[in-house]
Coordinates of C-alpha atoms and ligand atoms in Angstrom, one line a residue:
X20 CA -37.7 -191.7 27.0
X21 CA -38.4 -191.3 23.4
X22 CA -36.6 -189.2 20.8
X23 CA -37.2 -188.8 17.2
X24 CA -35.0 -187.2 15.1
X25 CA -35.7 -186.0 11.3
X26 CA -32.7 -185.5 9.5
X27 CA -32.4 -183.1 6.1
X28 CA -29.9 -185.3 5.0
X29 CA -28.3 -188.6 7.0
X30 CA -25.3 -191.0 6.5
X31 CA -26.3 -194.5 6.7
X32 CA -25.0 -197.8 6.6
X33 CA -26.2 -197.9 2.8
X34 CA -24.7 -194.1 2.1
X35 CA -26.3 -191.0 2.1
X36 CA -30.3 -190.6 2.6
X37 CA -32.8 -188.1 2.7
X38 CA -35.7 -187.5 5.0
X39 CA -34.4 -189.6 7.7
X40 CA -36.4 -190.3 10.7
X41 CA -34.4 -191.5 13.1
X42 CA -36.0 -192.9 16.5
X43 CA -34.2 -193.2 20.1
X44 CA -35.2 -195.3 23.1
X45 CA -33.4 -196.2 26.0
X46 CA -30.3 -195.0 25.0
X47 CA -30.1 -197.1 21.1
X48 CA -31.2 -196.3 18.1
X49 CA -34.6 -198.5 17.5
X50 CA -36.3 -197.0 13.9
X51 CA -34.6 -195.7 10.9
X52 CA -36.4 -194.6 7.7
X53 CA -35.6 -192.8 5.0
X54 CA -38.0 -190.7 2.9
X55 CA -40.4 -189.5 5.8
X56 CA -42.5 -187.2 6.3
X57 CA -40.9 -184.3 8.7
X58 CA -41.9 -185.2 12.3
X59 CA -39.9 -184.5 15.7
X60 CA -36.9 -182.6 16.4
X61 CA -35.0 -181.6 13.1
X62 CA -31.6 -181.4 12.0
X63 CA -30.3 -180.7 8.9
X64 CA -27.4 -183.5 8.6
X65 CA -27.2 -186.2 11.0
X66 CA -23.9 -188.4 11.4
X67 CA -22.7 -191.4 13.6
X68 CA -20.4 -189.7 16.1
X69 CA -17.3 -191.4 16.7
X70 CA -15.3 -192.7 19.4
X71 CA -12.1 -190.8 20.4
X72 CA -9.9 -194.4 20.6
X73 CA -7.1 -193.2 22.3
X74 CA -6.7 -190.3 25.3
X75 CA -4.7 -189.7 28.2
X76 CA -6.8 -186.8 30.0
X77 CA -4.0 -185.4 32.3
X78 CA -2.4 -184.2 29.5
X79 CA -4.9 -182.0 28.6
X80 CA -3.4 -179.3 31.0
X81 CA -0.2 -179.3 29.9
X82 CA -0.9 -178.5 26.0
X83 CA 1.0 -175.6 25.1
X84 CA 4.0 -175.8 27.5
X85 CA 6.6 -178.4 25.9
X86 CA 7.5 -175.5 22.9
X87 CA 10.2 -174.4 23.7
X88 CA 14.0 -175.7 23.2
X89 CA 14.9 -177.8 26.8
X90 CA 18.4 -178.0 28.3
X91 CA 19.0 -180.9 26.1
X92 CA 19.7 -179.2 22.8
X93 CA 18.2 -182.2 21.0
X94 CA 14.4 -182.3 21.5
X95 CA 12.6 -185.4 20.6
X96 CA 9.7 -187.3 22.0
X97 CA 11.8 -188.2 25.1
X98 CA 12.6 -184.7 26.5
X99 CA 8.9 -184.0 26.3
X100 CA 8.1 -187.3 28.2
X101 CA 10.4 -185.8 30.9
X102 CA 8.1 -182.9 31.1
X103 CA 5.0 -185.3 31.1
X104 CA 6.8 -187.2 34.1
X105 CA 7.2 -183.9 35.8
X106 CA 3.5 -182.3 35.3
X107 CA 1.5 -185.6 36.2
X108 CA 4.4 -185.8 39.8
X109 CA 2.3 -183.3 41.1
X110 CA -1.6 -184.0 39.8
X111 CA -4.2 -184.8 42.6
X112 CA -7.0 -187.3 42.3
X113 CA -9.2 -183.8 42.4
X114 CA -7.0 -182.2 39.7
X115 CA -7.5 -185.1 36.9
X116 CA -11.5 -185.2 37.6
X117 CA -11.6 -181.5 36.9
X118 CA -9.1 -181.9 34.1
X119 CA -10.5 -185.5 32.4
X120 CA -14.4 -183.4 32.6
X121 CA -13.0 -180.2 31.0
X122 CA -11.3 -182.7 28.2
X123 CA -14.4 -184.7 27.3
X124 CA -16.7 -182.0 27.4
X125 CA -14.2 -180.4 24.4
X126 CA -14.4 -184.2 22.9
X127 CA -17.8 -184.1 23.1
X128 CA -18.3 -180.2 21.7
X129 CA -15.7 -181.4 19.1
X130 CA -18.0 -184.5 17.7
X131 CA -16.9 -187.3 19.3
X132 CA -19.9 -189.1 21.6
X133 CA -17.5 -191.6 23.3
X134 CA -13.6 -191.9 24.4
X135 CA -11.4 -195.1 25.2
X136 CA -9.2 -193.7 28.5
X137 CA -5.6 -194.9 28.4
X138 CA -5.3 -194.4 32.4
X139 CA -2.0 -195.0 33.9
X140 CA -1.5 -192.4 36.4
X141 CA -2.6 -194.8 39.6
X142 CA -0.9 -194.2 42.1
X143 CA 0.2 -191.2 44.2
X144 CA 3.8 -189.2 43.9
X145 CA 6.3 -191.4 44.8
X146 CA 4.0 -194.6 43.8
X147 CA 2.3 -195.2 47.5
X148 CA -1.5 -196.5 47.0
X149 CA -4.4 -194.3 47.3
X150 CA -6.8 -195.8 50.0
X151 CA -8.6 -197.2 47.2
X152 CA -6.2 -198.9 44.5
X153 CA -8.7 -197.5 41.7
X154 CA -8.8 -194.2 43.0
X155 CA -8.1 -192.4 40.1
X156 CA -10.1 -194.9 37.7
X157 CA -12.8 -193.6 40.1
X158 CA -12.2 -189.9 39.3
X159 CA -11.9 -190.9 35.2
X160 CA -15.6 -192.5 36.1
X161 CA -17.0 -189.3 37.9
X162 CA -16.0 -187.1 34.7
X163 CA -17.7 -188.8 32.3
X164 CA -20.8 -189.3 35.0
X165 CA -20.8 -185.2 34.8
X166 CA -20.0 -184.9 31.1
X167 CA -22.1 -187.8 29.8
X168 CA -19.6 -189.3 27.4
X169 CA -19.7 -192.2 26.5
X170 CA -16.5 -194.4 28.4
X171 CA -14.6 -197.0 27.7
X172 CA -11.8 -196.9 30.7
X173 CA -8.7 -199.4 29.6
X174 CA -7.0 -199.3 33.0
X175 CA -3.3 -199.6 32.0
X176 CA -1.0 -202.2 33.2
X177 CA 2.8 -200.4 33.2
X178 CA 5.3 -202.8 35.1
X179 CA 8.8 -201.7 34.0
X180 CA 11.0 -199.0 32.9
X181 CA 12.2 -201.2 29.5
X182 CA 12.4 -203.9 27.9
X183 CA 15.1 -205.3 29.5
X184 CA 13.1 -205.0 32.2
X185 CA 14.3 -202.4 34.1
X186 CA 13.2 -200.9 37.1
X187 CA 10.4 -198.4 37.0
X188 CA 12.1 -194.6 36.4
X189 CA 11.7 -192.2 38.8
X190 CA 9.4 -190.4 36.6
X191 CA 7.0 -193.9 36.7
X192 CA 6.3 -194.4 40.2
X193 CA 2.7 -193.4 40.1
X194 CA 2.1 -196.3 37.0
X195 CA 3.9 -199.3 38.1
X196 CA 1.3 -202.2 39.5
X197 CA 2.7 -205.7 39.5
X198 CA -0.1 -208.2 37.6
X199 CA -1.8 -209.0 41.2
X200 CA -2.3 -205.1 41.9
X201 CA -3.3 -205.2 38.3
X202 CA -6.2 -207.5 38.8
X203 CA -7.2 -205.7 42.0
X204 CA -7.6 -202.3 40.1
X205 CA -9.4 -204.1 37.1
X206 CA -12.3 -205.1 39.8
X207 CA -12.3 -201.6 41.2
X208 CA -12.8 -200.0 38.2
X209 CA -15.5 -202.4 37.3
X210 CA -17.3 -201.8 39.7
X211 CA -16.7 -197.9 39.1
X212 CA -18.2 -198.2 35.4
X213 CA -20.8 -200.0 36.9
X214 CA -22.0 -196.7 38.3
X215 CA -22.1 -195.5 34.6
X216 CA -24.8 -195.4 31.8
X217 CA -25.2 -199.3 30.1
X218 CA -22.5 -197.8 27.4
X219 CA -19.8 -198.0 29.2
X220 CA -17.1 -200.6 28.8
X221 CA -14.1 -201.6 30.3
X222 CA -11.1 -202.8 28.3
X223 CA -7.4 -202.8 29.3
X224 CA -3.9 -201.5 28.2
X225 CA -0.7 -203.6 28.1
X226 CA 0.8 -200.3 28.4
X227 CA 3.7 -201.2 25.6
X228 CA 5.9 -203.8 25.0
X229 CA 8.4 -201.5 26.5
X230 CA 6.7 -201.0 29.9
X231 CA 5.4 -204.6 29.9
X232 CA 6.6 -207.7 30.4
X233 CA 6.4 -210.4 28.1
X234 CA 4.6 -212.8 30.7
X235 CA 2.5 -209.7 32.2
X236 CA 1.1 -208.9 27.9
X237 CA -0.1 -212.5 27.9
X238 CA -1.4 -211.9 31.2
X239 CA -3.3 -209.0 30.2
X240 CA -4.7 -210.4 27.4
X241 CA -6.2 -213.8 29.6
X242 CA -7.5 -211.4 32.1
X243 CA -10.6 -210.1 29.9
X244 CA -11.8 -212.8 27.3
X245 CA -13.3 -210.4 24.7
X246 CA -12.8 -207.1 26.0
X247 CA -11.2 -204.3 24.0
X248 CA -7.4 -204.3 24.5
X249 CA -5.1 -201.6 24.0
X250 CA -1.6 -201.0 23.4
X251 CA 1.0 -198.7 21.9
X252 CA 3.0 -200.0 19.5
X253 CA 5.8 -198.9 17.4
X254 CA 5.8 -194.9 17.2
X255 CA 9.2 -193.7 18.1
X256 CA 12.6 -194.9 16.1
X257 CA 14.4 -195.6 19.5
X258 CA 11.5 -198.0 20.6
X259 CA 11.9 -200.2 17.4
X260 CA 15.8 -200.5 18.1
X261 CA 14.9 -201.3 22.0
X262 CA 12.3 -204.0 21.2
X263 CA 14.4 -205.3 17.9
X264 CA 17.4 -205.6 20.4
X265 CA 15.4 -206.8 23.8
X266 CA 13.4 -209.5 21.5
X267 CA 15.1 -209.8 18.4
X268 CA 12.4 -208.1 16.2
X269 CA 10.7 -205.3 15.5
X270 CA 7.9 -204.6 17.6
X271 CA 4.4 -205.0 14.9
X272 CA 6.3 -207.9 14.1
X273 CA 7.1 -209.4 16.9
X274 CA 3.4 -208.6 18.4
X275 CA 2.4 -210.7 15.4
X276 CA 4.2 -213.5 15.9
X277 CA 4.0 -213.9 19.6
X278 CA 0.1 -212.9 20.6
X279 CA -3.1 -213.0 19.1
X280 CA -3.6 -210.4 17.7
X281 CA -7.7 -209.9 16.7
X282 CA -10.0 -207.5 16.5
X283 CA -10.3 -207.0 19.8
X284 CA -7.3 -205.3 19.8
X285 CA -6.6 -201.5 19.4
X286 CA -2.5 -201.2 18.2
X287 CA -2.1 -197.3 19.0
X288 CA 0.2 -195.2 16.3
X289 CA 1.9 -197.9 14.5
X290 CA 3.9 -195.2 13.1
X291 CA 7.3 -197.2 12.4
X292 CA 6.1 -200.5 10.2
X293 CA 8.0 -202.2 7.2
X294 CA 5.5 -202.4 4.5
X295 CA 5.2 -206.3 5.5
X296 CA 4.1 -205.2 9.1
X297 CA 1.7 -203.0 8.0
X298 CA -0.5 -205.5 5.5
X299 CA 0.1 -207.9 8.5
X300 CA -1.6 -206.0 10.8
X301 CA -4.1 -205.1 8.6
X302 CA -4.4 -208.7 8.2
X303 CA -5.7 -209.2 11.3
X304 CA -9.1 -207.2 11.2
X305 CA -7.2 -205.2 14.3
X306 CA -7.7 -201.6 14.3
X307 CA -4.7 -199.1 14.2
X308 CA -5.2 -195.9 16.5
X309 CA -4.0 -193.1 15.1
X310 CA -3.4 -190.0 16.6
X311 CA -1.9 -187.4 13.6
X312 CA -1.8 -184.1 15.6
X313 CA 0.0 -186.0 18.5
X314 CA 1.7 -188.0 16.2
X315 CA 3.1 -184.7 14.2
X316 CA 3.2 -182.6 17.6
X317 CA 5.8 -185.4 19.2
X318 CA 7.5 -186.2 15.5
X319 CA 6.6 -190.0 15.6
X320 CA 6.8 -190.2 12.2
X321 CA 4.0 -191.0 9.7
X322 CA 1.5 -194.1 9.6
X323 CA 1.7 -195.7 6.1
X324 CA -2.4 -195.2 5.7
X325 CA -2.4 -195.8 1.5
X326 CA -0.9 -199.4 2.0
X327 CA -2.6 -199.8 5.1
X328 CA -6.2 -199.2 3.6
X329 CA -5.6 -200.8 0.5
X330 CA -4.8 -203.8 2.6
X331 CA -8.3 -203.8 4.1
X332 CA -6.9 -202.1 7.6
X333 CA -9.2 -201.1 10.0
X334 CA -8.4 -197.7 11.6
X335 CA -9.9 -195.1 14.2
X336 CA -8.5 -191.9 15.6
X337 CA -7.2 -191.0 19.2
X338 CA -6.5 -187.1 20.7
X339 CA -3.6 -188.8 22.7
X340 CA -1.8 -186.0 24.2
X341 CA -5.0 -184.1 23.9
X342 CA -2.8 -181.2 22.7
X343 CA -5.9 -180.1 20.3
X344 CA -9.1 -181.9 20.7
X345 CA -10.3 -181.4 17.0
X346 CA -11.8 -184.0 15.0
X347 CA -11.5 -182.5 11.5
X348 CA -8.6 -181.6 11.9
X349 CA -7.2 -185.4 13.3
X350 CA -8.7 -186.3 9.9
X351 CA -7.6 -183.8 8.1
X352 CA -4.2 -184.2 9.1
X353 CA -3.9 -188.1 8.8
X354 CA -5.0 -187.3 4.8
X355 CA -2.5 -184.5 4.6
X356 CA 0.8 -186.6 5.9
X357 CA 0.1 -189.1 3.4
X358 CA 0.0 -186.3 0.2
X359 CA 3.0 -184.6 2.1
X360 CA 5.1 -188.2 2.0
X361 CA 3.9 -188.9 -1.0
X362 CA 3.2 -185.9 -3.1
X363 CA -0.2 -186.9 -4.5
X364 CA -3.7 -185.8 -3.6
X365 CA -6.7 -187.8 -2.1
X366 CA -4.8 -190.7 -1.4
X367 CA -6.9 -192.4 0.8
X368 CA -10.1 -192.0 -1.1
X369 CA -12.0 -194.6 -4.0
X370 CA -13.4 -194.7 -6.7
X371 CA -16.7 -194.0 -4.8
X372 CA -16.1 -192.2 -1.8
X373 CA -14.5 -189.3 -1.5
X374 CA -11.5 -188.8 1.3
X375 CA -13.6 -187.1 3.6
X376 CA -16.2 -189.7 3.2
X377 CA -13.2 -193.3 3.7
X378 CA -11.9 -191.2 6.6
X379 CA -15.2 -190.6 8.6
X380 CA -16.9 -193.9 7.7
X381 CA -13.6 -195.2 8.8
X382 CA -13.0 -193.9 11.9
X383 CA -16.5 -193.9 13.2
X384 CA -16.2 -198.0 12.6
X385 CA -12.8 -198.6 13.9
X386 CA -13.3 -196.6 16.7
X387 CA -16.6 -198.4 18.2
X388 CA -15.0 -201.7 17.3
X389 CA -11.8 -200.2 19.4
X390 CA -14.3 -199.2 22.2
X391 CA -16.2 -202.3 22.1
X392 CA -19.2 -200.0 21.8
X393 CA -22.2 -201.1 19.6
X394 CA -22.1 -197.9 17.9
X395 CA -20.9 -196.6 14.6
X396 CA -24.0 -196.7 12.5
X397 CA -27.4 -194.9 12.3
X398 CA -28.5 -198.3 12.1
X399 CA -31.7 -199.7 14.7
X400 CA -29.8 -201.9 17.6
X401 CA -27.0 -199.6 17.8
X402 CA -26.4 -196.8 20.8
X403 CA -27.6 -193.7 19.2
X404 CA -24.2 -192.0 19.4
X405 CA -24.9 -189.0 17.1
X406 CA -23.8 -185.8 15.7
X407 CA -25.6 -183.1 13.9
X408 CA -23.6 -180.0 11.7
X409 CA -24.7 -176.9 11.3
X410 CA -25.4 -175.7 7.8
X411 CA -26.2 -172.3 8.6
X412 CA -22.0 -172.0 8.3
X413 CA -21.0 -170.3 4.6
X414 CA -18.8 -173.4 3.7
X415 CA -21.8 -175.9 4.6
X416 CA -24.6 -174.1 2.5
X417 CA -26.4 -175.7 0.0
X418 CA -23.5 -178.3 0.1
X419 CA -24.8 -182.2 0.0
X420 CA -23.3 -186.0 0.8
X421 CA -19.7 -186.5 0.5
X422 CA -19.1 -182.8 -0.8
X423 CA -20.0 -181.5 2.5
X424 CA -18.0 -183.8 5.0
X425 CA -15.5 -182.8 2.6
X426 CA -16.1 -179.2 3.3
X427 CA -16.5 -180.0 6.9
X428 CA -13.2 -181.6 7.4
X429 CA -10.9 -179.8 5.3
X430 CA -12.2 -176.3 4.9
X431 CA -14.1 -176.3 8.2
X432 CA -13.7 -177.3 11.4
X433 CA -15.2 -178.3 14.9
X434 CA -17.2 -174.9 15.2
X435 CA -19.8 -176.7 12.6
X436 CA -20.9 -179.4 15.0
X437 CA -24.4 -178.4 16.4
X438 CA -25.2 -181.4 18.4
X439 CA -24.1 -184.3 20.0
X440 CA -25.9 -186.9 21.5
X441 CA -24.1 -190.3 22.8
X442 CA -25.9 -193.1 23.8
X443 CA -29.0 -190.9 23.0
X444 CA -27.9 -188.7 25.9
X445 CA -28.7 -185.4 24.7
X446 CA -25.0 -183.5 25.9
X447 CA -24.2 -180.4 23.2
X448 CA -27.1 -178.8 22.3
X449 CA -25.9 -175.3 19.3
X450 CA -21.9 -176.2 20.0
X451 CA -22.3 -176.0 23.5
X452 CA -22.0 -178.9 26.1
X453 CA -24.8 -178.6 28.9
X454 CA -22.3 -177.9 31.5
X455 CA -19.8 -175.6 29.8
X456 CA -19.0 -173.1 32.3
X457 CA -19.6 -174.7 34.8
X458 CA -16.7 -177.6 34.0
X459 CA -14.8 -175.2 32.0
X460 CA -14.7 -172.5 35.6
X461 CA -13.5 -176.0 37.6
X462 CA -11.0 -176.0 35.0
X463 CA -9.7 -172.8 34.7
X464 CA -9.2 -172.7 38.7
X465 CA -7.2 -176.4 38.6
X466 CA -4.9 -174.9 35.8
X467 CA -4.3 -171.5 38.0
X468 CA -3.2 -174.3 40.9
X469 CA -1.1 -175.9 39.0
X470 CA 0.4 -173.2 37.0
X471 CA 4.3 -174.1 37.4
X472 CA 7.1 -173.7 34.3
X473 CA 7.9 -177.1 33.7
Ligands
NGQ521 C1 2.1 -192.0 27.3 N1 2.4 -191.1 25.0 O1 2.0 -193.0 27.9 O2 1.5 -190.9 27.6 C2 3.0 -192.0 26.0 C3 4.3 -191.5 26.4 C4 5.6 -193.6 26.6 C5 2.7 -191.4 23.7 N2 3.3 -192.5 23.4 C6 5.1 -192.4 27.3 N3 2.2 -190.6 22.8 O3 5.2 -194.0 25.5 O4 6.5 -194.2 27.2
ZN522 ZN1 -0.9 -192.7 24.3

């Protein structure tokens, strides 16, 4: 099937154009050109949609119930992984379809025409095998079959409870796989995205080097020449002291020195680096996966993005916890940590491009290199993963080039997306996925099941 798309104003790999045609076959983009006469379906501003680099869906259903003040009286990012353990003990293979398809569809709504899939919750309570060791790679695969987003599933390796190599917590047992389980449910989820659209990829996660081994990370990383790889790295205070004590260095700078790190990797947070570890990652042409409302919601600390863009880093953004699902506002709040460290304003724009402008173009590059999507451009060759704004809002009117994705991301938000197509699959047509109530009614009766205080 043929689209063609004319486009008011477009954002190209060259900047900002005018008059865009923009044609869709099979999926890709295959004609762009600038200064055309209006033909087809029009929009007023046409974008490259980006790639949400970093989610883990389950978590979706638990946003808004880790507020309050726990038995321990000292809060942190390991109470509320506590919780986490206790929500996903009781999740059934049924329960993260409905939840993963509510979740894209708000990715999708939000902007975003693809996600990568952190998936580590494998196995069932009490860590017994499903009848199918990819069971609930399976499920990831029949939500984005439904929604239409675009997938990149990183099947997660977690074999430990430390990095002394611990047994697996009690709170783990549904993770843990052993590298020969591993490789099993790597081929059942291949042959699960197999089912999908030509878009989708498969990539893997080391989970981090806490829940890894050191033989099972360069395991991992033999296991798919090429593919994207994934890993968190380096968010919380107490994981820097572990892996400095475990392996006698901090953990960016030990993953430097002991694997290759390329551009096929996808380092997520990265929010505790030495100013060394941060141009050495950026070194690489590796892309950090920042998650700033997850980041900010669990108190990880903040990324050093000034240093780390000057540097030539390559960065995308995640929704992680999937606490908010909000594109602008992942942006947004990546700019706003930076000026609030470092009281200044704009930090992380040029000379040429405004910060709205360095944080899109940005994200929508690191996070298709992070998918190991061809996508990231309005460019011909590329999946035609594409999002359209709505000008008709007051703060969008009249406004033009980097001045409105400015106004977009810092005075707007996600209501101003109009549509979104990924991989030239039509899916949010005036705001609105295609299936809304339908996933969002499947949703709302999982959450009434599951509705427990943690
Ligand atoms: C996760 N989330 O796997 O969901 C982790 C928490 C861990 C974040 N790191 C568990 N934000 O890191 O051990
Ligand atoms: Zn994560």
């Amino acid at each position: 099937m043929r689209t063609v798309l004319h486009a008011d104003q477009a954002l190209l790999p060259s900047g900002w154009a005018e008059n865009v045609v923009v044609e869709l076959a099979e999926g890709r983009i295959t004609a762009v050109t600038p200064n055309a006469a209006p033909v087809g379906n029009r929009v007023a501003v046409l974008l490259p949609a980006p790639v949400n680099l970093h989610s883990h869906a389950f978590q979706r259903a638990m946003a808004g119930l880790t507020e309050r003040r726990g038995r321990d009286p000292k809060d942190s990012f390991w109470t509320w992984r506590q919780l986490m353990y206790r929500f996903l003990d009781r999740l059934t293979p049924e329960d993260v379809e409905a939840i993963a398809a509510f979740v894209q569809m708000e990715m999708l709504e939000a902007g975003y025409a693809a996600v990568a899939e952190f998936h580590y919750l494998h196995h069932q309570p009490g860590g017994g095998a499903y009848a199918s060791i990819a069971e609930m790679s399976e499920r990831i695969v029949n939500a984005a079959a439904e929604t239409g987003i675009g997938l990149t599933l990183l099947p997660v390796l977690y074999q430990q409870g430390g990095c002394d190599g611990r047994a697996l917590g009690p709170g783990q047992a549904r993770f843990g796989n052993d590298i020969n389980a591993f490789a099993a449910l790597l081929q059942g989820a291949e042959a699960a995205v197999a089912s999908l659209p030509g878009d989708a990829v498969l990539g893997l996660a080391p989970h981090s080097l806490r829940a890894v081994s050191r033989d099972g990370l360069a395991e991992a990383a033999r296991m798919r020449p090429g593919a994207p790889i994934h890993l968190h790295l380096a968010e919380q205070a107490a994981e820097v002291e572990e892996v400095s004590a475990a392996y006698g260095a901090r953990p960016t700078a030990w993953l430097l020195a002991n694997a290759a790190v390329d551009p096929r990797w996808c380092l997520i947070h990265c929010t505790q680096m030495t100013p060394a570890e941060t141009t050495g990652l950026a070194a690489t042409g590796a892309v950090a996966g920042l998650c700033p409302i997850t980041e900010a919601s669990l108190g990880d600390g903040i990324f050093d993005g000034v240093r780390y863009l000057a540097a030539g880093g390559r960065f995308g953004i995640g929704s992680d916890s999937n606490i908010r699902i909000a594109l602008a506002e992942e942006l947004r709040s990546l700019e706003y940590s930076q000026r609030l460290r470092d009281r200044g304003r704009a930090l992380l724009a040029t000379a040429e491009k405004s910060t709205g402008r360095v944080l899109y173009e940005g994200a929508v590059q690191g996070g298709a290199q992070a998918g190991g999507r061809a996508a990231g451009a309005i460019a011909p060759g590329m999946w035609a993963d594409l999002v359209a704004l709505d000008v008709a809002h007051v703060d969008l009117d009249g406004r033009r080039g980097d001045d409105l994705l400015d106004a977009w991301l810092f005075a707007g938000d996600d209501r101003m997306v109009a549509e979104v197509w990924s991989a030239g699959r039509h899916l949010v047509h005036e705001g609105r996925h295609l299936h809304h109530d339908t996933l969002t009614g499947r949703y709302r009766a999982t959450l009434a099941r599951l509705r427990v205080r943690l």
